[in-house]
Short mmCIF file of C-alpha atoms in Angstrom, two decimals:
data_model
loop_
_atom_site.label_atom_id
_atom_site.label_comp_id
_atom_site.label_asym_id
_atom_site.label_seq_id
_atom_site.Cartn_x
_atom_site.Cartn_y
_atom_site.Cartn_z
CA UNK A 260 -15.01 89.46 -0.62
CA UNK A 261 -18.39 90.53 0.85
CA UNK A 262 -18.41 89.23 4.23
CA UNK A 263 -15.30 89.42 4.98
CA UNK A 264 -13.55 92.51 5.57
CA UNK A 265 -10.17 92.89 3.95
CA UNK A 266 -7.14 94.35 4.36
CA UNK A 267 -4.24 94.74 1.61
CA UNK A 268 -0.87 94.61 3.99
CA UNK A 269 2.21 96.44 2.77
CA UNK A 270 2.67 93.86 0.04
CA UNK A 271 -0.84 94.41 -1.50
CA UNK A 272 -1.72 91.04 -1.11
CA UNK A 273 -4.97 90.83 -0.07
CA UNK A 274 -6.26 88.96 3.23
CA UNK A 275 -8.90 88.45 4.83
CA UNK A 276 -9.06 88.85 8.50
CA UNK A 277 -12.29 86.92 10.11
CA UNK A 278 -11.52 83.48 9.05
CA UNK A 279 -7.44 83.79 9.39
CA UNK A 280 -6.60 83.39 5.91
CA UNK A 281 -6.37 83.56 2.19
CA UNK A 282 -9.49 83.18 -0.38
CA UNK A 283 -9.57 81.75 -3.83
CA UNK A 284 -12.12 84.55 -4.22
CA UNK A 285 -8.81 87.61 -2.72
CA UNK A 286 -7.63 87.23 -6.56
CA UNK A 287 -9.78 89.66 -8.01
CA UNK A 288 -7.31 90.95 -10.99
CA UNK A 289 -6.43 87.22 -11.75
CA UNK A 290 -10.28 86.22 -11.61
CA UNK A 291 -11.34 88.93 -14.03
CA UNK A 292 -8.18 87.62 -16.62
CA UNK A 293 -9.74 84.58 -16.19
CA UNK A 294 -13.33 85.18 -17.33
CA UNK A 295 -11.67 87.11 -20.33
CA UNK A 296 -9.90 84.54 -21.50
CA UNK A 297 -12.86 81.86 -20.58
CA UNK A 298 -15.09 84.34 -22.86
CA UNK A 299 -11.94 83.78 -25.76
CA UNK A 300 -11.81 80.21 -25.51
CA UNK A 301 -15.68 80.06 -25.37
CA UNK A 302 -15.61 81.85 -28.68
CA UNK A 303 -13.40 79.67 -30.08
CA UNK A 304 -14.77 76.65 -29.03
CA UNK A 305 -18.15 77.44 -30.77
CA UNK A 306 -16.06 78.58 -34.17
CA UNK A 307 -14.43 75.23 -34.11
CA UNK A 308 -17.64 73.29 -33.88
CA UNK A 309 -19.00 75.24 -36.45
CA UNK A 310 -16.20 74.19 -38.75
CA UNK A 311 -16.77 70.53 -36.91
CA UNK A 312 -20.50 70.39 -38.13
CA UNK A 313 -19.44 72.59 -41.41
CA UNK A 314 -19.91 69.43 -43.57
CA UNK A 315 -17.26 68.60 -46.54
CA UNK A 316 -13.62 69.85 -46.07
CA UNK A 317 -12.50 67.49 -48.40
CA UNK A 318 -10.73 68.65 -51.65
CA UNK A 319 -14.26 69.16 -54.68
CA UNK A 320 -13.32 69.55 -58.10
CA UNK A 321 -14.73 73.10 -59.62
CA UNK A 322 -13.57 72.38 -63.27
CA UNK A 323 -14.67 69.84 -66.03
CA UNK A 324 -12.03 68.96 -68.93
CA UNK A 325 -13.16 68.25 -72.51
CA UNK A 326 -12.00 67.94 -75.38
CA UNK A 327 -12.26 70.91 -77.85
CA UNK A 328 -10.34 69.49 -81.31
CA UNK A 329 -9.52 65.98 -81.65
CA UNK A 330 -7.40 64.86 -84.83
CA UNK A 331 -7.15 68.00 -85.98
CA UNK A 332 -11.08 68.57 -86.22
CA UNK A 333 -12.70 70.96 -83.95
CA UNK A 334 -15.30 69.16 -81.55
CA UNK A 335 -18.63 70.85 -80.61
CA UNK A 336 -19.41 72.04 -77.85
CA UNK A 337 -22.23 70.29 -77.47
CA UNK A 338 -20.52 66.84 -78.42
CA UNK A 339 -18.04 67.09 -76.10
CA UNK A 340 -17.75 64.58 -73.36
CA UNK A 341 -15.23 62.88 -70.81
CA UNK A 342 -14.94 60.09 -73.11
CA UNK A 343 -12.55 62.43 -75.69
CA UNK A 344 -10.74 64.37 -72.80
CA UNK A 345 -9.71 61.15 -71.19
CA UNK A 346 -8.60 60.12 -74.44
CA UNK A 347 -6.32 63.37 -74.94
CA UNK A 348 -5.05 62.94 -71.37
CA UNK A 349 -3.98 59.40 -71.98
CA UNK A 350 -2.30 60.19 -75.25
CA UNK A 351 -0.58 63.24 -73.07
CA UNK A 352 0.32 60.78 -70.51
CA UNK A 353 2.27 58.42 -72.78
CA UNK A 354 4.38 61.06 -73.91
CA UNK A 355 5.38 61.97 -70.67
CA UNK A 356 6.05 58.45 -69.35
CA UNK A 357 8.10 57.89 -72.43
CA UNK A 358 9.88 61.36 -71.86
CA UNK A 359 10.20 59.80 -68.19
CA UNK A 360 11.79 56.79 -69.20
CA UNK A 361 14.18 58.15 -72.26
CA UNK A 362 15.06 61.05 -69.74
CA UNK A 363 14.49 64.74 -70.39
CA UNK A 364 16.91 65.43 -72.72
CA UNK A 365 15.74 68.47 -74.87
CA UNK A 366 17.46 66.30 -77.81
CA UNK A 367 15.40 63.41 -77.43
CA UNK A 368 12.92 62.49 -80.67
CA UNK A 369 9.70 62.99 -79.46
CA UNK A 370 8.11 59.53 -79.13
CA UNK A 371 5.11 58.44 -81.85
CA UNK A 372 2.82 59.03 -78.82
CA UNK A 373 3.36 62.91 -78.54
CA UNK A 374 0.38 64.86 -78.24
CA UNK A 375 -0.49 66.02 -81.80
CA UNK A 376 -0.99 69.69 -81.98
CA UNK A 377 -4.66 69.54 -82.87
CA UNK A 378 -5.34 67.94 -79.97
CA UNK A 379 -6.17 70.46 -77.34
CA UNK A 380 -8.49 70.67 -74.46
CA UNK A 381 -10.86 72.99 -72.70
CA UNK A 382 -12.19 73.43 -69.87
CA UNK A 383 -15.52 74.69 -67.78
CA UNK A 384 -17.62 74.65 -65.14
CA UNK A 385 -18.66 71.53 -63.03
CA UNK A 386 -21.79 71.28 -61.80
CA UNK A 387 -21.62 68.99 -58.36
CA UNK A 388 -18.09 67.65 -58.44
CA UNK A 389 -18.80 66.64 -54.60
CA UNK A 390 -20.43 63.27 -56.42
CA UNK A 391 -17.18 62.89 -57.43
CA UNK A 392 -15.24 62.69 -54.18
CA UNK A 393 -18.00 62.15 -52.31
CA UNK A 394 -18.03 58.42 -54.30
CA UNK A 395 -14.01 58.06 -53.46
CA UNK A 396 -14.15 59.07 -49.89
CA UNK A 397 -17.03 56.56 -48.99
CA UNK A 398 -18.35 53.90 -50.74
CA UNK A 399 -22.17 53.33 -50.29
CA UNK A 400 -23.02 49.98 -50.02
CA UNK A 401 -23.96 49.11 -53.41
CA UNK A 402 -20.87 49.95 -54.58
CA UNK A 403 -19.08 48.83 -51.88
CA UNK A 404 -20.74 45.38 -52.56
CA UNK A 405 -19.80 45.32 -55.96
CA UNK A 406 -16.20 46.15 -55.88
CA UNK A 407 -13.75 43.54 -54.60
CA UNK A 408 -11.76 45.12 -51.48
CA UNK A 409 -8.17 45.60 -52.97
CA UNK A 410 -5.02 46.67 -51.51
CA UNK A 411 -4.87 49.40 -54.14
CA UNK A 412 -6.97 52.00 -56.63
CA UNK A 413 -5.21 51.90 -60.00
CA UNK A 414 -6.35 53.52 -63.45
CA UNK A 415 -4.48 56.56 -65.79
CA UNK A 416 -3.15 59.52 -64.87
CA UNK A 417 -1.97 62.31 -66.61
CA UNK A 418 1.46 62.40 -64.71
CA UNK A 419 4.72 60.94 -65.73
CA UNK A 420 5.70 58.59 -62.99
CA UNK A 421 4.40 54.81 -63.44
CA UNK A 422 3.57 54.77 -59.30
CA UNK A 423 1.11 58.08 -59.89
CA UNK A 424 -1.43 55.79 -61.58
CA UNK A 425 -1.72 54.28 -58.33
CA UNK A 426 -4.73 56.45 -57.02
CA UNK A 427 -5.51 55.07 -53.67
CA UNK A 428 -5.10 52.69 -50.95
CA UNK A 429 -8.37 51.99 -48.82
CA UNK A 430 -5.97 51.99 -45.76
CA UNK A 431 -5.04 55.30 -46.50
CA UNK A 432 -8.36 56.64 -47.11
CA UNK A 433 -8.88 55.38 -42.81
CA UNK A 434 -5.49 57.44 -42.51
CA UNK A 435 -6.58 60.25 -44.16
CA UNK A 436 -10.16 60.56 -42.26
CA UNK A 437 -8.06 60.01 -39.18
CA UNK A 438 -4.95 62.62 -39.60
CA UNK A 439 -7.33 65.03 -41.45
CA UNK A 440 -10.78 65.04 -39.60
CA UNK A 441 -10.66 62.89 -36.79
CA UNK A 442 -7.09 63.71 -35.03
CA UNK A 443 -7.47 67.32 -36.17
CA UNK A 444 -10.80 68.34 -34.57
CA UNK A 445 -10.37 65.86 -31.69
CA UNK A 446 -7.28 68.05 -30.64
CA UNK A 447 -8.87 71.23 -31.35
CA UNK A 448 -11.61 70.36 -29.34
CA UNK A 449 -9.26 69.13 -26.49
CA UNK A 450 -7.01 72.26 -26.55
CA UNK A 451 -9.55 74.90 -26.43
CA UNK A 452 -11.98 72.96 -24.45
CA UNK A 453 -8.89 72.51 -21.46
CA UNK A 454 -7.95 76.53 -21.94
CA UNK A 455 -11.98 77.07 -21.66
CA UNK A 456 -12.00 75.30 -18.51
CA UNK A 457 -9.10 76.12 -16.42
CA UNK A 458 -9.79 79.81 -17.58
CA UNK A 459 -13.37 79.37 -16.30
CA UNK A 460 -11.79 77.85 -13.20
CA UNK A 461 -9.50 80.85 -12.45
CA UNK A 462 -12.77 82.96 -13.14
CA UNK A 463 -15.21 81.06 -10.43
CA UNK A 464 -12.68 79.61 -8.21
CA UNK A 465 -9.60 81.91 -7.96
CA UNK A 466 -6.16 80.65 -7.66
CA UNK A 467 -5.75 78.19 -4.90
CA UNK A 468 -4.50 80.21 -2.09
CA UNK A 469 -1.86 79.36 0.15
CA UNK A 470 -4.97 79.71 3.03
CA UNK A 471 -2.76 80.77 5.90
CA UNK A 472 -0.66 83.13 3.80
CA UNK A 473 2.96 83.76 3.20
CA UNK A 474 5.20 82.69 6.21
CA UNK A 475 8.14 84.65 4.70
CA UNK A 476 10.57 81.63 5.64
CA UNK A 477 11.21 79.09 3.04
CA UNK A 478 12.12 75.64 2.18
CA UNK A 479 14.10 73.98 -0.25
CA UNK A 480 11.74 72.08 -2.95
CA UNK A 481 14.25 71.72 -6.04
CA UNK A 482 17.51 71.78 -6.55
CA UNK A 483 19.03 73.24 -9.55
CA UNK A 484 19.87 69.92 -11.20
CA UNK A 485 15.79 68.99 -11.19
CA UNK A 486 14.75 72.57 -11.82
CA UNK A 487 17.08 72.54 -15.02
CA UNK A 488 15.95 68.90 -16.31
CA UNK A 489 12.56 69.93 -15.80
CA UNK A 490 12.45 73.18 -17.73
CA UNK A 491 15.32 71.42 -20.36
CA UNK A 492 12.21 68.90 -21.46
CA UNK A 493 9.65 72.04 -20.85
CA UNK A 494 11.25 74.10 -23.44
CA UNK A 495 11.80 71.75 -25.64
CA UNK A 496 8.24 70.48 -25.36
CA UNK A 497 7.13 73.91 -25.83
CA UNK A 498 9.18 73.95 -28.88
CA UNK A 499 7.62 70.71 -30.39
CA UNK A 500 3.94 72.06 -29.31
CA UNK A 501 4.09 74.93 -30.93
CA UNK A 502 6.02 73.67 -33.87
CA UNK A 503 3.78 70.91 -34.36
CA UNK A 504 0.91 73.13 -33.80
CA UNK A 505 2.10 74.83 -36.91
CA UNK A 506 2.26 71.67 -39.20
CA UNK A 507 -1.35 70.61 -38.04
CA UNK A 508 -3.09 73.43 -38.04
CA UNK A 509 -0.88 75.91 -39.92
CA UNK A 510 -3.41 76.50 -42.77
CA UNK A 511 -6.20 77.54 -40.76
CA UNK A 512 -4.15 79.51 -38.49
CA UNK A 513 -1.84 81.29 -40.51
CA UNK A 514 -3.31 81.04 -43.72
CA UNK A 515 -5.01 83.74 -42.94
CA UNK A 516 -1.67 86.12 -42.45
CA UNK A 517 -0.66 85.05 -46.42
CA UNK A 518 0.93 82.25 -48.11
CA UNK A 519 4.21 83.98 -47.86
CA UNK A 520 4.06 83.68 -43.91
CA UNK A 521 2.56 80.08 -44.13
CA UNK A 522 5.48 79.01 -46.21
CA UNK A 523 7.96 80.52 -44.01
CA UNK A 524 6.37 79.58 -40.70
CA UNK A 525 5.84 76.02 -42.52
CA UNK A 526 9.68 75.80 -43.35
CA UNK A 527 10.74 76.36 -39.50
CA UNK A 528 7.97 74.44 -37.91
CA UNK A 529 8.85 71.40 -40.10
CA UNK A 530 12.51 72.11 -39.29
CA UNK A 531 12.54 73.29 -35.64
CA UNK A 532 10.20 70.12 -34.96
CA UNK A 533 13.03 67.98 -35.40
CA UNK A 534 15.59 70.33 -33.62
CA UNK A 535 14.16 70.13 -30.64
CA UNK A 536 13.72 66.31 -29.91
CA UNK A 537 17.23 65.76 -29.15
CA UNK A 538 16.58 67.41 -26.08
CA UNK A 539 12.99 66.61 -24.68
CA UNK A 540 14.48 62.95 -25.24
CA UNK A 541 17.72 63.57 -22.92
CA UNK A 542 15.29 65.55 -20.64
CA UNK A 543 12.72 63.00 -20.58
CA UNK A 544 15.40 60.17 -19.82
CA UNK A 545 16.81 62.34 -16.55
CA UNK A 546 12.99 62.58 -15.57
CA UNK A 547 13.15 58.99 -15.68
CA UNK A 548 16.17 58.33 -13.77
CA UNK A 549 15.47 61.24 -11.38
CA UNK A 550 11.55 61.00 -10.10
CA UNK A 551 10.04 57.23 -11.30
CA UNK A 552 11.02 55.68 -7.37
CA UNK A 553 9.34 58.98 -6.02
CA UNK A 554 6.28 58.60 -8.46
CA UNK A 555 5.11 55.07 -8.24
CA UNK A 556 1.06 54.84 -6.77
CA UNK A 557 0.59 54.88 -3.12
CA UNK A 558 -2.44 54.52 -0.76
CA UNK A 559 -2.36 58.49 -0.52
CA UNK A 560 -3.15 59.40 -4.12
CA UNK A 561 -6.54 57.34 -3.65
CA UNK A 562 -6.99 60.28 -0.79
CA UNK A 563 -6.17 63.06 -2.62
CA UNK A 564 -7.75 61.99 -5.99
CA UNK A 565 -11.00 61.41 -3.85
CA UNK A 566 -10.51 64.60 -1.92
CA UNK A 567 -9.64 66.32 -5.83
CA UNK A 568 -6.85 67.71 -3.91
CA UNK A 569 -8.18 70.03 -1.98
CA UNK A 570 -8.26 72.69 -5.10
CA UNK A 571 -11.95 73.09 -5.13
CA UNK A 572 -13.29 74.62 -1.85
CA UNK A 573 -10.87 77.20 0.69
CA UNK A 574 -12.63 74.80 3.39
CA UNK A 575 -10.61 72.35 4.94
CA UNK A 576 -7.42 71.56 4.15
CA UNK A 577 -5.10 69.89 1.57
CA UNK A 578 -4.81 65.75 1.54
CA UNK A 579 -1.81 64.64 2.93
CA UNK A 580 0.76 64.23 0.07
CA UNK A 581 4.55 63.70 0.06
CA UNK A 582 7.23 65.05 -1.96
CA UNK A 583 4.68 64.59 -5.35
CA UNK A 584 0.94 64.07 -4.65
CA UNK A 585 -1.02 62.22 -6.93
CA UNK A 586 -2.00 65.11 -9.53
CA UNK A 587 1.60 65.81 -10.06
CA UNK A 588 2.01 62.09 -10.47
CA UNK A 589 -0.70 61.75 -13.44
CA UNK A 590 1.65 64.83 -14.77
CA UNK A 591 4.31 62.80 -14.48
CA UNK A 592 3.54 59.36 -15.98
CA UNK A 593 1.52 61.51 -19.00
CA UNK A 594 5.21 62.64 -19.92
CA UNK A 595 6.93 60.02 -19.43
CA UNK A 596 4.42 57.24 -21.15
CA UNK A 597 3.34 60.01 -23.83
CA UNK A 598 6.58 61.04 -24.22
CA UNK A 599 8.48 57.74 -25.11
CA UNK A 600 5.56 57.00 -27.26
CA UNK A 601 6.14 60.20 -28.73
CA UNK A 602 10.03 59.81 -29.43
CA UNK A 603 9.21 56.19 -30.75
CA UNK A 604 6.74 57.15 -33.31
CA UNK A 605 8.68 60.83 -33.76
CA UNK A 606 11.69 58.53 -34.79
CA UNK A 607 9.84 56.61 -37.07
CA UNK A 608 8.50 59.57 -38.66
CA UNK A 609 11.93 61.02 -38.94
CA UNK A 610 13.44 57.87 -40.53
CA UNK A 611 10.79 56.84 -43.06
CA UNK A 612 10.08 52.83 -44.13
CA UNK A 613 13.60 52.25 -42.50
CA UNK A 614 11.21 49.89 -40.32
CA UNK A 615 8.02 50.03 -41.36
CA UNK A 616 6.01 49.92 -44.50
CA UNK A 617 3.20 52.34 -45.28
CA UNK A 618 0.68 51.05 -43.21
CA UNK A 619 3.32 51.49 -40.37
CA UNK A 620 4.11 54.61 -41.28
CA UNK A 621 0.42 55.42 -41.41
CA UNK A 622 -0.16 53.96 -37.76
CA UNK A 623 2.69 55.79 -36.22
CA UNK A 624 1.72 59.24 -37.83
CA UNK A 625 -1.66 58.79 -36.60
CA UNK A 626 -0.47 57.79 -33.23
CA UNK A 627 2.02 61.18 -32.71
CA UNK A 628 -0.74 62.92 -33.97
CA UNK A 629 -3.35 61.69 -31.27
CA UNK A 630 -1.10 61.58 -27.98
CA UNK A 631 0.20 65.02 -29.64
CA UNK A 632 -2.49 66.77 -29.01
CA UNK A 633 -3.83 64.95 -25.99
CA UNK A 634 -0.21 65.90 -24.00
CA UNK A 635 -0.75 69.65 -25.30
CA UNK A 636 -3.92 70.10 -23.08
CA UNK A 637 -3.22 67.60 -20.03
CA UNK A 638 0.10 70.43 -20.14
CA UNK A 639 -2.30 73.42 -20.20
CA UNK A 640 -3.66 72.04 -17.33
CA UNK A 641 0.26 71.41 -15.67
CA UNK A 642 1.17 74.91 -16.55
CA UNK A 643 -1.94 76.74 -15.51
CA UNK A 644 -1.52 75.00 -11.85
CA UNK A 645 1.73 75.52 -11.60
CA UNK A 646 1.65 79.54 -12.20
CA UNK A 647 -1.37 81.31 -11.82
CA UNK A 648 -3.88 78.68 -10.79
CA UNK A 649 -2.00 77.83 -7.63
CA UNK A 650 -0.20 80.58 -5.05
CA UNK A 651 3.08 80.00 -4.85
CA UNK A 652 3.57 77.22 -6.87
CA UNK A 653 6.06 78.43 -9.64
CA UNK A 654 8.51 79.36 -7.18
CA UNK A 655 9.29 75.87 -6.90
CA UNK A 656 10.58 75.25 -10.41
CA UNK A 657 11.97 79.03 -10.38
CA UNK A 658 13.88 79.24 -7.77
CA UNK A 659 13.85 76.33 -5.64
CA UNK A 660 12.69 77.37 -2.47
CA UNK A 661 9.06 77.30 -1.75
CA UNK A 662 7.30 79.38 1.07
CA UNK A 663 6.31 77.10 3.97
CA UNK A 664 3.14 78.00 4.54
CA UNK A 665 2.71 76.60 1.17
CA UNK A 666 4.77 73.30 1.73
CA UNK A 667 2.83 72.54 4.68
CA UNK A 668 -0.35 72.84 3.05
CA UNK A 669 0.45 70.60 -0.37
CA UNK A 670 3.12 68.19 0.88
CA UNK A 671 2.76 68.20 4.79
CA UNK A 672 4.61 64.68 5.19
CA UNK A 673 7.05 65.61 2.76
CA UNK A 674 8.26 68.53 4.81
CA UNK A 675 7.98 66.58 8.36
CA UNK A 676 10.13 64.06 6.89
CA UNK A 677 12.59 64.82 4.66
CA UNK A 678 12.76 68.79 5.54
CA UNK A 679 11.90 69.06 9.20
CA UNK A 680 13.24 65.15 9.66
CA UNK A 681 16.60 65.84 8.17
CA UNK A 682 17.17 68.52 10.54
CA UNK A 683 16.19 67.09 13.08
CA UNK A 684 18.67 64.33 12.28
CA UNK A 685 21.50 66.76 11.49
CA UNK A 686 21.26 68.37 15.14
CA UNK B 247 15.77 81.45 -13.06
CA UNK B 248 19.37 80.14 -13.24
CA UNK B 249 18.04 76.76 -13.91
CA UNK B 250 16.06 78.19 -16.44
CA UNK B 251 18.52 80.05 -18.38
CA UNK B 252 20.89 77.05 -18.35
CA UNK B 253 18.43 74.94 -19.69
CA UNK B 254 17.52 77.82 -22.42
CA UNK B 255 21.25 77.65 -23.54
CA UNK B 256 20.91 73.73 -23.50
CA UNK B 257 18.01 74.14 -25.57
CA UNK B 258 19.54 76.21 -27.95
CA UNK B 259 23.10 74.42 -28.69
CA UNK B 260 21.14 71.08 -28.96
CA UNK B 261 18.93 72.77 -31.53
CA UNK B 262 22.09 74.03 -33.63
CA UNK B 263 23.87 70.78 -33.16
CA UNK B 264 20.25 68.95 -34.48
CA UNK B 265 20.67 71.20 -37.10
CA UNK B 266 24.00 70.79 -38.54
CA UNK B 267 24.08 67.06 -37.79
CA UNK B 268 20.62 66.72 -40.10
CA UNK B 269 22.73 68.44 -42.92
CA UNK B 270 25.56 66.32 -42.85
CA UNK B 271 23.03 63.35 -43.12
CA UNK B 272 21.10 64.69 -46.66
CA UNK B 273 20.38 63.47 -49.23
CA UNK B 274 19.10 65.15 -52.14
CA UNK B 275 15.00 63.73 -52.94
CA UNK B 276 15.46 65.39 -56.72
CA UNK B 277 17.43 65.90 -59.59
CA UNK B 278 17.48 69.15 -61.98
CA UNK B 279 18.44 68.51 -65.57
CA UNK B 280 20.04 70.76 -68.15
CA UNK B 281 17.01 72.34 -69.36
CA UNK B 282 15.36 72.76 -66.03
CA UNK B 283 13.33 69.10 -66.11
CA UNK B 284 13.51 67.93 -62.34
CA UNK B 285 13.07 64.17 -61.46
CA UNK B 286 12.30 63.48 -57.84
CA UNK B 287 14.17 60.58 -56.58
CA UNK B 288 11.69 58.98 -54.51
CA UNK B 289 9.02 58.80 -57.79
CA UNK B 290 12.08 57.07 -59.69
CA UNK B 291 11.52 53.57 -59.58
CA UNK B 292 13.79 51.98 -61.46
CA UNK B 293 11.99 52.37 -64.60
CA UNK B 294 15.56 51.20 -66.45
CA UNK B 295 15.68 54.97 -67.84
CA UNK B 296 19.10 54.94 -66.60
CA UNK B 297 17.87 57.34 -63.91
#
């Protein structure tokens, strides 16, 4: 806006006059939105690393049991150990497994095991319990060397169910690093590094202007059938997002507001992640049906990929595209490629070892997981461009009918041939 | 907009229909006893408690 002088019109758009068109830079309100929100995201980015780089998140024991009377003969301080304690537990344990297996009848005789009353147990402070986990999360390699790899972790626990002396599966300790550190940060890093940069983008750049301005006459882009699949699997990809969002991240995010909200806004996310599948899969399918022929590769998305479609400089114009150019087509093989991957592993999720065994069920909860949040920012991006990042673009899906101005500059040989060329045949 | 609100409503019914078809499908994961004990199903197995 500083060499060229500018005049606002009776719609308050602003244009400029010397070069005959519209400016990325004209979208001063929208430019200054952006840099807020970049300035946000920023922020957030840099409180997510620090909890990246904030070392252990994994679950440290605080609290040391011990055993303060034992046979009916109170035990030192001093003399107490884990050796006593563990023996208390175990005796506690085979009372409950027998109480397990003779059910929980209140008349039941109390099995010879039972937990004599002079038994009891105390507890205090643990020094470093990280050693602890720290030794079951990763072996080093002297123990590692030492202990035969085994399917499973078995010893005593204090709970009454046989399978809860299983402790751990090394396959599942590569699951949980995966769902709980790698997956989890990897898609916080993705989503707030994609809002960063497309709000940094609307800051520098501006929207992408339609660079001759509004024609006022308009062409048909959509018809209502495409415009309602497409916002059918929107919603109810919104609805898993945000959902899903909520079962990943819920306890940092809303945490925060109280464990009353968490466990409400846990109960519907869990729920209303299901709910909404049933329709992002019949949307997805019409997708399918409706857009593949129209989507395969062509010479031109080489073009416009190379060109990066004409969205970074108001010089020169768009590469030649027709009815989708080659961004849109990324857009559209990332849902329909993520997407059936999604529903595949969703439906494996939903219907558990029907199919698969643990490590399955492991595999495809890691997968959804991934390509979850992987599909949530390539969509930030896909929303962004389709409202405020691009002039014009939204009233494609909204209403149908796109300005031609704008059709000409995005998807010139679509309109010459299957706008301007139907016409031409129908006269 | 029309498009919109259509799909909206589709949304929605599917959601209610997801809903009620889920509850016709479940099955309870636990068992509550007289005096309050609750087994869950899925740690029950087959012990020969009669369970």
């Amino acid at each position: 806006m500083t060499e060229t002088s500018m005049h606002t019109g009776g719609t308050g758009r602003a244009q400029s006059v010397h070069d005959g068109g519209v400016r990325g830079r004209d979208f001063t309100g929208y430019r200054i939105a952006g840099a807020i929100c970049a300035v946000v995201f920023l922020f957030l980015l840099a409180w997510q690393a620090v909890y990246l780089f904030a070392g252990d998140s994994r679950t440290i024991p605080e609290v040391a049991w011990s055993a303060s009377e034992f046979n009916g003969e109170t035990v030192p301080e001093a003399d107490t150990g884990g050796t006593l304690a563990a023996e208390v537990l175990t005796e506690r344990t085979r009372l409950q497994d027998e109480r397990f297996r003779t059910g929980p009848s209140p008349e039941a005789t109390p099995p010879e095991a039972a937990l004599g009353e002079g038994e009891m147990l105390r507890t205090g402070p643990l020094d470093d319990g990280s050693r602890l986990t720290g030794a079951w999360a990763t072996l080093d390699g002297e123990t590692g060397s030492m202990l035969r790899a085994s399917d499973r972790t078995e010893g005593i626990s204090s709970l009454p169910y046989s399978n809860a002396d299983l402790f751990e599966r090394p396959f599942a300790r590569d699951w949980r690093v995966g769902i709980a550190d790698v997956v989890t940060h990897m898609g916080a890093l993705a989503i707030l590094g994609m809002a960063f940069l497309l709000s940094a983008v609307l800051a520098l750049r501006g929207r992408v202007p339609i660079r001759h301005g509004k024609s006022g006459k308009s062409v048909k882009r959509f018809g209502f059938v495409e415009r309602a699949t497409h916002w059918l699997t929107a919603l109810s990809f919104l609805g898993l997002a945000f959902t899903g969002i909520a079962i990943a991240y819920g306890e940092t995010l809303f945490v925060p507001l109280g464990e009353r909200a968490m466990g409400t806004l846990g109960w519907w996310s869990t729920w209303g992640h299901v709910l909404f599948a049933p329709t992002f899969t019949i949307g997805l399918v019409l997708m399918i049906v409706m857009w593949t022929a129209r989507n395969l590769p062509s010479k031109l998305d080489l073009n416009w990929l190379a060109q990066g479609g004409g969205f970074f400089s108001d010089e020169g114009g768009h590469p030649s595209a027709r009815k989708f150019n080659a961004g849109q087509k990324l857009i559209f093989w990332s849902a329909v490629l993520g997407g059936l991957l999604m529903i595949l592993s969703g439906v494996t999720l939903m219907f558990p070892f029907y199919w698969l065994d643990l490590g399955g069920m492991s595999w495809a909860m890691l997968i959804h997981a991934g390509i979850a949040v992987l599909l949530i920012a390539v969509f930030l991006a896909h929303i962004y461009i389709g409202s405020v990042g691009m002039q014009g673009a939204i009233d494609a899906m909204w209403g149908g009918d796109v300005d031609r101005n704008w059709a000409a500059e995005h998807h010139d040989l679509w309109l010459r041939d299957e706008v301007d060329g139907k016409k031409g045949t129908a006269q | 907009m029309k498009a919109f609100v259509t799909a909206a409503g589709i949304v929605a019914v599917g959601a209610v229909l997801t809903y009620f078809a889920l509850g016709a499908f479940a099955q309870p994961t636990a068992l509550r006893y007289g005096d309050e004990s609750v087994i869950l199903l899925d740690h029950d197995i087959g012990m020969g408690g009669g369970h």
